[in-house]
Amino acid sequence: MLEQKLADRDRVPVRSAAAEDLRSAYTTHGLNSYQVCRYSRQLLVPAFGIAGQEKLLSSSILVIGCGGLGSSAALYLAAAGVGVLGLVDRDTVELNNLHRQIIHSEEAIGTSKVRSAATSCRRINSSLSILEFPNGFSADNALEIVRKFDVVVDATDNLPSRYLISDACVVARKPLVSGAALGLDGQLTVYNHKNGPCYRCLFPVPPPQSACQRCSDSGVLGVVPGIIGSLEALEAIKLASGTGEPLSSRMLIFDASLGRFQNIKLRAKNPSCVACGDNPEITEANFHNMNYEAFTGVAMTDEVIRKQVVSLSNSLSCLELRKRIEEKVPHVLLDVRDEHQYAISALPQSTNIPLSQLQKNSQELRDIILDDEKMPVFVICRRGNSSQEAVELLRNSGVNALDVTGGLEAWSREVDSKFPLY
Amino acid sequence: MWAHSRGGLELLFGSVKCHEVDLDSNEITVEKLLVWIRENLLKERQEMFLKGKSVRPGVLVLINDYDWELMGHLEAPIKDKDSVVFISTLHGG
Ligand SMILES: [Zn+2]
């Protein structure tokens, strides 16, 4: 029986459109006997059934981002039998991705995320048609890509991409499933569906840069994006198959620490929205001129760029720091990262006072400088940005503070590659 | 009434997610609640929560699980036993 089914599968490529000659005299639908068996457990769900599966098999879904959200979203879409799956990401797999990006494996480190994700999806469902977009998503290619699909899933990790994807879906008239996760929190909604809002209806003005937290700074418990990504797959399947009530004009808010889901009622679409309103300012004609990084003041990558703020005369390199330590030049080595980061790894003989505490209570600085006002205070952090803020603060209080350029990441690069980086 | 904060905003309130607030009158507006929060609860970095009379961009206000846009925005009434949630939009993944 099973052998016969596998033989059937081998004879023709099992794509929904190519299933013609496997159609049975016993059925009136478009699924062949292999597909009936493969998807039987969801065919048995009355609200989904043959009609839902047929629609799903002939639908196309685009997953933008093959990270924490995209991993579970793409795997479930592949397994559920979407006709065409699109995958977008320009990054390569890194070791620190693997705790949450379960579509990638250790062997894939250093290779394209899209390629790795496509391989995993094909391993689950070889009958899947996959379109790979390894060059990422930008105002130049967004409309062209989005137009190839019925439903779009936003599984990205940054603010400018969220505006870009929402605008592209509005212009191309596609429903958008949008999920986000950080720390122990998750959010999910469907934009641009029927009378529901788009991303700009909810957030016409981008938040200040300081409110844009990243997974690489704030952390994320791996399973949280896994849950939200799974829910994104669910909403995409519902939209593509016409099942149930999509999460439009509503938002699901997940608090993992309390184990609580909240389902909230959102506003309808805003008639004066610049994207989806009655007289939109963002149109097909001007779309490719949009600059989303400038609009939000945030880069489209998860990378953190270090800016030199402190003058070079008030800085020292990691190699210079090592020399002072080895020569036992009297100094204080002040690490201004948050306590939970300091607990991961730190230089010996360093003192930890988080920047936030320094900002609140400058008296603490006095304590670390001991008796000698001239005692140099070498300030270090993870990447060398907060340390510069601390140096400015300390120097304004009359402390002889110097910035360790590039922080612990530079220490690992220049002095000791065995320092545990995170 | 109860004031909740989510999506990282609780960090501005000493990591406390839920505050019980006793109202002086039977009914106040969101605008008045924001003033009260600024004066009594907000421990640090006000600009991460407020902008002018309102919340900063990227914060949704929910009154009994309804978007405040549906309830009258700053004028939305709040009564005893109501639940107000301030939620910061997330972008990570
Ligand atoms: Zn809109």
Short mmCIF file of C-alpha atoms and ligand atoms in Angstrom, two decimals:
data_model
loop_
_atom_site.label_atom_id
_atom_site.label_comp_id
_atom_site.label_asym_id
_atom_site.label_seq_id
_atom_site.Cartn_x
_atom_site.Cartn_y
_atom_site.Cartn_z
CA MET A 1 0.00 0.00 0.00
CA LEU A 2 2.64 2.51 1.11
CA GLU A 3 5.01 1.23 -1.57
CA GLN A 4 2.34 1.82 -4.18
CA LYS A 5 1.87 5.39 -2.92
CA LEU A 6 5.58 6.09 -3.00
CA ALA A 7 5.77 4.61 -6.50
CA ASP A 8 2.91 6.90 -7.52
CA ARG A 9 4.82 9.81 -6.12
CA ASP A 10 7.93 8.89 -8.09
CA ARG A 11 6.09 8.64 -11.40
CA VAL A 12 5.03 12.29 -11.53
CA PRO A 13 6.17 15.38 -9.77
CA VAL A 14 3.42 15.81 -7.19
CA ARG A 15 2.46 19.42 -7.63
CA SER A 16 -1.15 20.42 -7.40
CA ALA A 17 -1.29 21.38 -11.07
CA ALA A 18 0.53 18.26 -12.26
CA ALA A 19 -1.72 15.89 -10.39
CA GLU A 20 -4.10 15.39 -13.31
CA ASP A 21 -3.13 11.82 -14.28
CA LEU A 22 -3.21 10.61 -10.70
CA ARG A 23 -6.78 11.70 -10.23
CA SER A 24 -8.86 8.84 -9.19
CA ALA A 25 -12.18 7.65 -10.53
CA TYR A 26 -13.22 7.70 -6.88
CA THR A 27 -12.97 11.46 -6.34
CA THR A 28 -14.27 14.71 -7.77
CA HIS A 29 -11.52 17.00 -6.43
CA GLY A 30 -8.00 17.89 -7.52
CA LEU A 31 -6.02 15.85 -4.98
CA ASN A 32 -4.40 12.59 -6.07
CA SER A 33 -4.29 9.55 -3.79
CA TYR A 34 -0.80 10.42 -2.51
CA GLN A 35 -1.96 13.90 -1.52
CA VAL A 36 -5.13 12.52 0.09
CA CYS A 37 -2.98 10.29 2.27
CA ARG A 38 -0.33 12.91 2.96
CA TYR A 39 -2.76 15.61 4.11
CA SER A 40 -5.45 13.27 5.46
CA ARG A 41 -5.27 14.48 9.06
CA GLN A 42 -6.13 18.02 8.07
CA LEU A 43 -8.66 16.90 5.43
CA LEU A 44 -10.48 15.39 8.41
CA VAL A 45 -10.89 18.83 10.01
CA PRO A 46 -14.42 19.81 8.92
CA ALA A 47 -13.70 23.56 8.79
CA PHE A 48 -10.71 22.94 6.46
CA GLY A 49 -11.43 19.74 4.52
CA ILE A 50 -10.83 19.00 0.84
CA ALA A 51 -11.86 22.50 -0.21
CA GLY A 52 -9.36 24.14 2.14
CA GLN A 53 -6.53 21.82 1.08
CA GLU A 54 -7.26 22.37 -2.62
CA LYS A 55 -7.08 26.13 -2.16
CA LEU A 56 -3.88 25.86 -0.11
CA LEU A 57 -2.22 23.62 -2.73
CA SER A 58 -2.97 26.17 -5.43
CA SER A 59 -1.89 29.18 -3.33
CA SER A 60 1.45 30.95 -2.97
CA ILE A 61 2.79 32.38 0.30
CA LEU A 62 5.83 34.61 0.75
CA VAL A 63 7.83 34.45 4.00
CA ILE A 64 10.09 37.49 4.40
CA GLY A 65 12.86 36.69 6.86
CA CYS A 66 14.23 33.20 7.56
CA GLY A 67 15.12 33.85 11.21
CA GLY A 68 13.31 33.05 14.44
CA LEU A 69 9.82 33.82 13.15
CA GLY A 70 10.41 32.58 9.61
CA SER A 71 11.77 29.21 10.79
CA SER A 72 8.57 27.85 12.28
CA ALA A 73 6.39 29.78 9.80
CA ALA A 74 8.13 28.27 6.74
CA LEU A 75 8.36 24.75 8.19
CA TYR A 76 4.62 24.63 8.96
CA LEU A 77 3.68 26.11 5.59
CA ALA A 78 5.86 23.53 3.85
CA ALA A 79 4.39 20.67 5.84
CA ALA A 80 0.80 21.90 5.40
CA GLY A 81 1.08 21.78 1.61
CA VAL A 82 1.20 25.34 0.31
CA GLY A 83 1.57 25.32 -3.49
CA VAL A 84 4.42 27.81 -3.81
CA LEU A 85 6.57 28.99 -0.90
CA GLY A 86 8.70 32.12 -1.30
CA LEU A 87 11.67 32.68 1.02
CA VAL A 88 13.50 36.01 1.43
CA ASP A 89 16.65 36.73 3.45
CA ARG A 90 20.06 38.13 2.59
CA ASP A 91 21.87 36.91 5.70
CA THR A 92 23.96 33.81 6.34
CA VAL A 93 23.45 31.40 9.24
CA GLU A 94 25.42 32.17 12.41
CA LEU A 95 26.04 30.07 15.52
CA ASN A 96 24.04 32.48 17.72
CA ASN A 97 20.98 31.98 15.47
CA LEU A 98 20.54 28.29 16.19
CA HIS A 99 18.80 28.53 19.58
CA ARG A 100 15.71 29.95 17.88
CA GLN A 101 16.10 29.60 14.11
CA ILE A 102 15.19 25.92 14.10
CA ILE A 103 15.01 25.64 10.31
CA HIS A 104 18.85 25.86 10.20
CA SER A 105 21.34 23.27 11.40
CA GLU A 106 25.00 23.38 12.50
CA GLU A 107 26.17 22.32 9.04
CA ALA A 108 24.48 25.40 7.56
CA ILE A 109 26.61 27.91 9.52
CA GLY A 110 28.14 30.36 7.07
CA THR A 111 25.75 29.50 4.24
CA SER A 112 22.77 31.42 2.89
CA LYS A 113 19.72 31.37 5.18
CA VAL A 114 17.37 31.14 2.20
CA ARG A 115 19.25 28.14 0.80
CA SER A 116 19.39 26.44 4.20
CA ALA A 117 15.67 27.09 4.83
CA ALA A 118 14.71 25.81 1.37
CA THR A 119 16.71 22.62 1.97
CA SER A 120 14.90 22.00 5.28
CA CYS A 121 11.49 22.65 3.73
CA ARG A 122 12.19 20.28 0.80
CA ARG A 123 13.32 17.62 3.25
CA ILE A 124 9.87 17.79 4.83
CA ASN A 125 7.89 18.13 1.61
CA SER A 126 9.63 17.34 -1.68
CA SER A 127 6.50 18.20 -3.66
CA LEU A 128 6.86 21.84 -2.68
CA SER A 129 7.66 24.57 -5.19
CA ILE A 130 10.10 27.05 -3.60
CA LEU A 131 11.13 30.48 -4.88
CA GLU A 132 14.35 31.70 -3.28
CA PHE A 133 15.21 35.40 -2.87
CA PRO A 134 18.68 35.52 -1.29
CA ASN A 135 19.26 39.22 -2.06
CA GLY A 136 16.83 40.46 0.57
CA PHE A 137 13.87 42.78 0.31
CA SER A 138 14.16 46.45 -0.65
CA ALA A 139 12.11 49.24 -2.21
CA ASP A 140 13.67 48.24 -5.57
CA ASN A 141 12.46 44.65 -5.67
CA ALA A 142 9.56 44.65 -3.17
CA LEU A 143 6.61 45.09 -5.54
CA GLU A 144 7.98 42.67 -8.11
CA ILE A 145 8.43 39.96 -5.47
CA VAL A 146 5.17 40.55 -3.57
CA ARG A 147 3.11 40.41 -6.78
CA LYS A 148 4.08 36.75 -7.32
CA PHE A 149 2.24 35.71 -4.14
CA ASP A 150 -1.26 35.56 -2.64
CA VAL A 151 -0.32 36.10 1.01
CA VAL A 152 2.73 37.74 2.60
CA VAL A 153 4.25 36.88 6.00
CA ASP A 154 6.42 39.50 7.72
CA ALA A 155 9.01 37.54 9.70
CA THR A 156 11.67 40.27 9.76
CA ASP A 157 13.51 41.69 12.73
CA ASN A 158 13.62 45.44 12.16
CA LEU A 159 11.45 48.54 11.92
CA PRO A 160 12.21 49.86 8.39
CA SER A 161 11.43 46.44 6.89
CA ARG A 162 8.05 46.47 8.64
CA TYR A 163 7.05 49.78 7.00
CA LEU A 164 8.48 48.66 3.64
CA ILE A 165 6.60 45.35 3.66
CA SER A 166 3.32 46.93 4.77
CA ASP A 167 3.50 49.61 2.06
CA ALA A 168 4.38 47.03 -0.61
CA CYS A 169 1.41 44.88 0.41
CA VAL A 170 -0.92 47.89 0.29
CA VAL A 171 0.26 48.92 -3.19
CA ALA A 172 0.14 45.31 -4.47
CA ARG A 173 -3.16 44.61 -2.62
CA LYS A 174 -1.96 41.59 -0.64
CA PRO A 175 -2.97 40.59 2.89
CA LEU A 176 -0.04 40.72 5.33
CA VAL A 177 0.49 38.45 8.33
CA SER A 178 2.78 40.28 10.74
CA GLY A 179 4.52 38.82 13.79
CA ALA A 180 7.19 40.08 16.16
CA ALA A 181 9.00 38.71 19.21
CA LEU A 182 11.50 40.03 21.74
CA GLY A 183 12.56 38.81 25.13
CA LEU A 184 9.49 37.04 26.51
CA ASP A 185 6.94 39.02 24.48
CA GLY A 186 5.22 38.35 21.18
CA GLN A 187 2.70 40.13 18.93
CA LEU A 188 0.68 38.98 15.94
CA THR A 189 -1.85 40.59 13.59
CA VAL A 190 -3.08 40.64 9.97
CA TYR A 191 -2.73 43.95 8.09
CA ASN A 192 -4.35 45.21 4.93
CA HIS A 193 -7.19 42.72 4.86
CA LYS A 194 -10.73 43.89 4.01
CA ASN A 195 -11.53 46.92 6.19
CA GLY A 196 -8.66 46.31 8.62
CA PRO A 197 -5.75 48.69 9.17
CA CYS A 198 -2.29 48.63 7.61
CA TYR A 199 0.91 49.05 9.65
CA ARG A 200 0.86 52.82 9.04
CA CYS A 201 -2.77 53.14 10.20
CA LEU A 202 -1.58 51.89 13.59
CA PHE A 203 1.84 53.53 13.61
CA PRO A 204 1.78 56.60 11.33
CA VAL A 205 4.91 57.97 13.03
CA PRO A 206 7.90 55.69 13.71
CA PRO A 207 9.01 55.37 17.35
CA PRO A 208 12.23 57.07 18.52
CA GLN A 209 15.37 55.08 17.72
CA SER A 210 15.99 54.49 21.42
CA ALA A 211 12.74 52.50 21.58
CA CYS A 212 13.79 50.08 18.83
CA GLN A 213 15.17 47.10 20.69
CA ARG A 214 16.92 44.30 18.83
CA CYS A 215 17.25 40.62 19.65
CA SER A 216 21.04 41.05 19.54
CA ASP A 217 20.81 43.59 22.39
CA SER A 218 17.73 42.70 24.39
CA GLY A 219 17.76 38.96 23.81
CA VAL A 220 14.91 36.62 22.99
CA LEU A 221 13.97 33.25 24.45
CA GLY A 222 14.14 30.94 21.42
CA VAL A 223 10.72 29.37 21.73
CA VAL A 224 8.91 32.75 21.79
CA PRO A 225 9.48 33.60 18.09
CA GLY A 226 8.83 29.90 17.42
CA ILE A 227 5.33 30.28 18.86
CA ILE A 228 4.64 33.55 17.04
CA GLY A 229 6.04 32.15 13.76
CA SER A 230 3.75 29.11 14.10
CA LEU A 231 0.81 31.47 14.59
CA GLU A 232 1.89 33.40 11.49
CA ALA A 233 1.78 30.14 9.50
CA LEU A 234 -1.71 29.53 10.89
CA GLU A 235 -3.01 32.96 9.83
CA ALA A 236 -1.42 32.58 6.38
CA ILE A 237 -3.05 29.16 5.95
CA LYS A 238 -6.40 30.60 7.05
CA LEU A 239 -6.13 33.44 4.53
CA ALA A 240 -4.95 31.20 1.67
CA SER A 241 -7.58 28.53 2.26
CA GLY A 242 -10.47 30.77 3.31
CA THR A 243 -10.71 29.08 6.71
CA GLY A 244 -11.96 30.75 9.90
CA GLU A 245 -11.67 34.41 10.89
CA PRO A 246 -8.33 36.04 10.08
CA LEU A 247 -6.79 38.19 12.83
CA SER A 248 -7.62 41.43 10.98
CA SER A 249 -8.43 44.54 13.07
CA ARG A 250 -7.32 42.48 16.04
CA MET A 251 -3.96 41.79 17.66
CA LEU A 252 -2.83 38.80 19.67
CA ILE A 253 -0.44 39.76 22.45
CA PHE A 254 1.61 36.98 24.01
CA ASP A 255 3.21 37.37 27.42
CA ALA A 256 5.37 34.27 27.82
CA SER A 257 6.39 35.07 31.39
CA LEU A 258 2.75 35.07 32.57
CA GLY A 259 1.67 32.42 30.01
CA ARG A 260 -1.02 34.77 28.80
CA PHE A 261 -2.57 35.55 25.42
CA GLN A 262 -4.61 38.72 25.04
CA ASN A 263 -6.78 39.29 22.00
CA ILE A 264 -7.40 42.99 21.48
CA LYS A 265 -9.70 44.89 19.14
CA LEU A 266 -7.89 47.33 16.85
CA ARG A 267 -9.09 50.37 14.91
CA ALA A 268 -10.37 50.01 11.33
CA LYS A 269 -8.36 51.33 8.38
CA ASN A 270 -7.77 55.08 8.53
CA PRO A 271 -9.31 56.92 5.54
CA SER A 272 -6.51 59.51 5.74
CA CYS A 273 -3.68 56.94 5.95
CA VAL A 274 -0.82 57.89 3.59
CA ALA A 275 -0.57 54.27 2.44
CA CYS A 276 -4.02 52.68 2.43
CA GLY A 277 -6.27 55.76 2.78
CA ASP A 278 -8.62 57.29 0.23
CA ASN A 279 -5.92 59.53 -1.27
CA PRO A 280 -2.70 57.61 -0.74
CA GLU A 281 0.65 59.40 -1.01
CA ILE A 282 2.55 56.13 -1.41
CA THR A 283 1.80 54.73 -4.84
CA GLU A 284 3.26 52.36 -7.37
CA ALA A 285 4.76 55.37 -9.20
CA ASN A 286 6.84 56.65 -6.27
CA PHE A 287 7.34 53.43 -4.33
CA HIS A 288 10.88 52.74 -5.49
CA ASN A 289 11.96 56.20 -4.27
CA MET A 290 10.99 55.46 -0.68
CA ASN A 291 13.86 55.42 1.81
CA TYR A 292 12.74 53.43 4.83
CA GLU A 293 16.00 53.58 6.74
CA ALA A 294 15.92 57.39 6.56
CA PHE A 295 12.22 57.46 7.52
CA THR A 296 12.74 55.37 10.65
CA GLY A 297 16.35 56.31 11.43
CA VAL A 298 17.08 52.59 11.83
CA ALA A 299 19.19 50.27 9.67
CA MET A 300 17.62 47.24 8.00
CA THR A 301 20.11 44.88 9.58
CA ASP A 302 20.53 43.52 13.06
CA GLU A 303 24.10 44.80 13.04
CA VAL A 304 25.14 47.50 15.47
CA ILE A 305 27.33 50.24 14.09
CA ARG A 306 29.88 51.78 16.43
CA LYS A 307 30.18 55.56 16.32
CA GLN A 308 33.28 57.39 17.55
CA VAL A 309 32.03 60.09 19.94
CA VAL A 310 34.83 60.41 22.49
CA SER A 311 38.01 62.12 21.21
CA LEU A 312 40.88 59.76 20.41
CA SER A 313 43.05 61.40 23.08
CA ASN A 314 40.51 60.17 25.63
CA SER A 315 40.56 56.64 24.23
CA LEU A 316 42.88 53.68 24.32
CA SER A 317 42.96 50.51 22.24
CA CYS A 318 42.57 47.01 23.67
CA LEU A 319 46.26 46.34 23.01
CA GLU A 320 47.15 49.45 25.01
CA LEU A 321 44.82 48.30 27.78
CA ARG A 322 46.59 44.93 27.91
CA LYS A 323 49.94 46.70 28.15
CA ARG A 324 48.78 48.84 31.08
CA ILE A 325 47.45 45.76 32.83
CA GLU A 326 50.67 43.81 32.27
CA GLU A 327 52.83 46.76 33.39
CA LYS A 328 50.61 47.14 36.47
CA VAL A 329 49.95 50.82 35.78
CA PRO A 330 47.51 51.88 38.53
CA HIS A 331 44.00 52.19 37.10
CA VAL A 332 40.37 51.27 37.55
CA LEU A 333 38.81 49.07 34.87
CA LEU A 334 35.11 49.94 34.77
CA ASP A 335 32.67 47.72 32.87
CA VAL A 336 29.38 49.58 32.25
CA ARG A 337 27.27 46.72 30.82
CA ASP A 338 24.10 45.55 32.56
CA GLU A 339 24.65 42.97 35.30
CA HIS A 340 23.18 40.04 33.36
CA GLN A 341 25.60 40.71 30.50
CA TYR A 342 28.55 41.10 32.90
CA ALA A 343 27.64 37.67 34.31
CA ILE A 344 28.16 36.08 30.85
CA SER A 345 31.82 37.03 30.55
CA ALA A 346 34.07 39.83 31.78
CA LEU A 347 37.72 40.87 32.07
CA PRO A 348 39.38 39.91 35.37
CA GLN A 349 39.77 42.72 37.90
CA SER A 350 37.05 44.78 36.25
CA THR A 351 34.37 46.56 38.28
CA ASN A 352 30.78 46.46 37.08
CA ILE A 353 28.62 49.57 37.36
CA PRO A 354 25.93 49.61 34.64
CA LEU A 355 25.61 52.82 32.60
CA SER A 356 22.00 53.22 33.76
CA GLN A 357 23.21 53.38 37.38
CA LEU A 358 25.95 55.86 36.53
CA GLN A 359 23.33 58.05 34.88
CA LYS A 360 21.15 57.96 37.98
CA ASN A 361 23.75 58.35 40.66
CA SER A 362 27.02 60.06 39.87
CA GLN A 363 28.05 59.64 43.52
CA GLU A 364 28.89 56.03 42.72
CA LEU A 365 31.67 57.29 40.50
CA ARG A 366 33.39 58.89 43.46
CA ASP A 367 33.56 55.57 45.23
CA ILE A 368 35.33 53.82 42.40
CA ILE A 369 37.98 56.48 41.98
CA LEU A 370 39.24 55.99 45.50
CA ASP A 371 41.38 58.81 46.85
CA ASP A 372 43.22 59.80 43.71
CA GLU A 373 41.41 62.19 41.38
CA LYS A 374 44.05 61.58 38.72
CA MET A 375 43.65 57.78 38.74
CA PRO A 376 42.77 56.76 35.17
CA VAL A 377 39.44 54.97 34.76
CA PHE A 378 39.35 52.72 31.68
CA VAL A 379 35.75 52.25 30.62
CA ILE A 380 34.69 49.18 28.66
CA CYS A 381 31.41 47.69 27.40
CA ARG A 382 30.33 45.12 24.81
CA ARG A 383 30.86 47.07 21.58
CA GLY A 384 32.23 50.42 22.65
CA ASN A 385 29.13 52.61 22.39
CA SER A 386 27.80 52.78 25.98
CA SER A 387 31.36 53.05 27.26
CA GLN A 388 31.71 56.32 25.34
CA GLU A 389 28.51 57.66 26.93
CA ALA A 390 29.92 56.72 30.32
CA VAL A 391 33.27 58.40 29.54
CA GLU A 392 31.51 61.68 28.64
CA LEU A 393 29.46 61.48 31.84
CA LEU A 394 32.50 60.71 34.00
CA ARG A 395 34.70 63.39 32.44
CA ASN A 396 31.95 65.96 33.06
CA SER A 397 32.20 65.00 36.72
CA GLY A 398 35.95 65.57 36.67
CA VAL A 399 37.00 61.94 36.43
CA ASN A 400 40.02 61.00 34.29
CA ALA A 401 38.03 58.49 32.23
CA LEU A 402 39.25 56.88 28.98
CA ASP A 403 37.28 54.79 26.53
CA VAL A 404 38.46 51.31 25.58
CA THR A 405 37.86 51.54 21.84
CA GLY A 406 35.56 48.85 20.44
CA GLY A 407 34.85 47.20 23.79
CA LEU A 408 35.00 43.49 24.50
CA GLU A 409 34.33 42.59 20.87
CA ALA A 410 37.59 44.39 20.02
CA TRP A 411 39.34 42.66 22.96
CA SER A 412 38.33 39.34 21.46
CA ARG A 413 39.54 40.38 18.00
CA GLU A 414 42.79 42.11 18.97
CA VAL A 415 43.93 40.54 22.24
CA ASP A 416 42.37 37.19 23.05
CA SER A 417 40.12 35.22 20.72
CA LYS A 418 39.23 32.93 23.63
CA PHE A 419 37.14 35.66 25.28
CA PRO A 420 33.54 34.27 25.24
CA LEU A 421 31.68 36.55 22.85
CA TYR A 422 27.90 36.63 22.81
CA MET B 1 -8.58 50.75 37.89
CA TRP B 2 -5.55 48.80 36.71
CA ALA B 3 -2.72 50.15 34.56
CA HIS B 4 -0.59 47.51 32.79
CA SER B 5 2.55 47.89 30.69
CA ARG B 6 3.89 45.39 28.16
CA GLY B 7 6.47 44.87 25.43
CA GLY B 8 9.39 46.28 27.43
CA LEU B 9 7.57 49.40 28.70
CA GLU B 10 7.41 47.85 32.20
CA LEU B 11 11.13 48.57 32.49
CA LEU B 12 10.22 52.26 32.82
CA PHE B 13 8.05 51.43 35.81
CA GLY B 14 10.65 49.57 37.86
CA SER B 15 9.85 46.30 35.98
CA VAL B 16 6.38 46.23 37.55
CA LYS B 17 3.86 45.21 34.91
CA CYS B 18 0.67 45.98 36.79
CA HIS B 19 -0.33 48.96 38.93
CA GLU B 20 -3.56 49.46 40.81
CA VAL B 21 -4.66 53.08 40.62
CA ASP B 22 -7.34 54.57 42.89
CA LEU B 23 -9.30 57.25 41.08
CA ASP B 24 -10.34 60.39 43.00
CA SER B 25 -13.45 60.82 40.88
CA ASN B 26 -15.78 58.27 39.31
CA GLU B 27 -14.44 58.86 35.86
CA ILE B 28 -11.28 60.36 34.37
CA THR B 29 -9.87 60.59 30.84
CA VAL B 30 -6.78 58.89 29.41
CA GLU B 31 -5.20 62.34 29.18
CA LYS B 32 -5.57 62.84 32.94
CA LEU B 33 -4.34 59.30 33.61
CA LEU B 34 -1.17 60.02 31.61
CA VAL B 35 -0.52 63.12 33.72
CA TRP B 36 -1.00 61.07 36.89
CA ILE B 37 1.32 58.33 35.63
CA ARG B 38 4.00 60.89 34.75
CA GLU B 39 3.84 62.38 38.22
CA ASN B 40 3.50 59.20 40.25
CA LEU B 41 4.73 56.07 38.46
CA LEU B 42 7.24 56.94 35.77
CA LYS B 43 10.64 56.27 37.28
CA GLU B 44 12.96 57.12 34.39
CA ARG B 45 13.29 58.28 30.79
CA GLN B 46 9.86 59.87 30.29
CA GLU B 47 10.53 60.28 26.56
CA MET B 48 10.39 56.49 26.22
CA PHE B 49 6.72 56.62 27.24
CA LEU B 50 5.32 60.08 26.62
CA LYS B 51 5.41 62.71 23.90
CA GLY B 52 3.61 65.97 24.61
CA LYS B 53 0.23 65.22 26.16
CA SER B 54 0.09 61.77 24.58
CA VAL B 55 2.07 58.53 24.51
CA ARG B 56 5.13 58.38 22.25
CA PRO B 57 4.86 56.95 18.72
CA GLY B 58 4.93 53.15 18.74
CA VAL B 59 2.86 52.77 21.93
CA LEU B 60 -0.69 51.40 21.73
CA VAL B 61 -3.17 52.21 24.48
CA LEU B 62 -5.84 49.61 25.21
CA ILE B 63 -8.88 50.15 27.39
CA ASN B 64 -10.47 46.86 28.41
CA ASP B 65 -8.77 45.24 25.38
CA TYR B 66 -10.02 47.91 22.94
CA ASP B 67 -7.70 50.18 20.94
CA TRP B 68 -8.10 53.69 22.46
CA GLU B 69 -8.63 55.01 18.93
CA LEU B 70 -12.07 53.32 19.11
CA MET B 71 -12.81 54.86 22.53
CA GLY B 72 -12.05 58.55 21.98
CA HIS B 73 -8.22 58.72 22.11
CA LEU B 74 -7.06 61.17 24.83
CA GLU B 75 -10.69 61.88 25.72
CA ALA B 76 -11.51 58.20 26.30
CA PRO B 77 -13.21 57.81 29.68
CA ILE B 78 -11.81 55.48 32.32
CA LYS B 79 -13.93 54.20 35.19
CA ASP B 80 -13.22 52.27 38.34
CA LYS B 81 -12.38 48.59 37.61
CA ASP B 82 -11.31 49.40 34.03
CA SER B 83 -8.06 47.96 32.75
CA VAL B 84 -5.69 50.17 30.75
CA VAL B 85 -2.76 48.53 28.94
CA PHE B 86 0.17 50.40 27.41
CA ILE B 87 1.97 48.26 24.88
CA SER B 88 5.12 49.00 22.93
CA THR B 89 5.20 47.68 19.40
CA LEU B 90 7.89 45.04 18.87
CA HIS B 91 10.05 44.70 15.76
CA GLY B 92 12.30 41.77 16.63
CA GLY B 93 12.16 38.25 15.30
ZN ZN C 1 -3.17 52.39 6.40
#
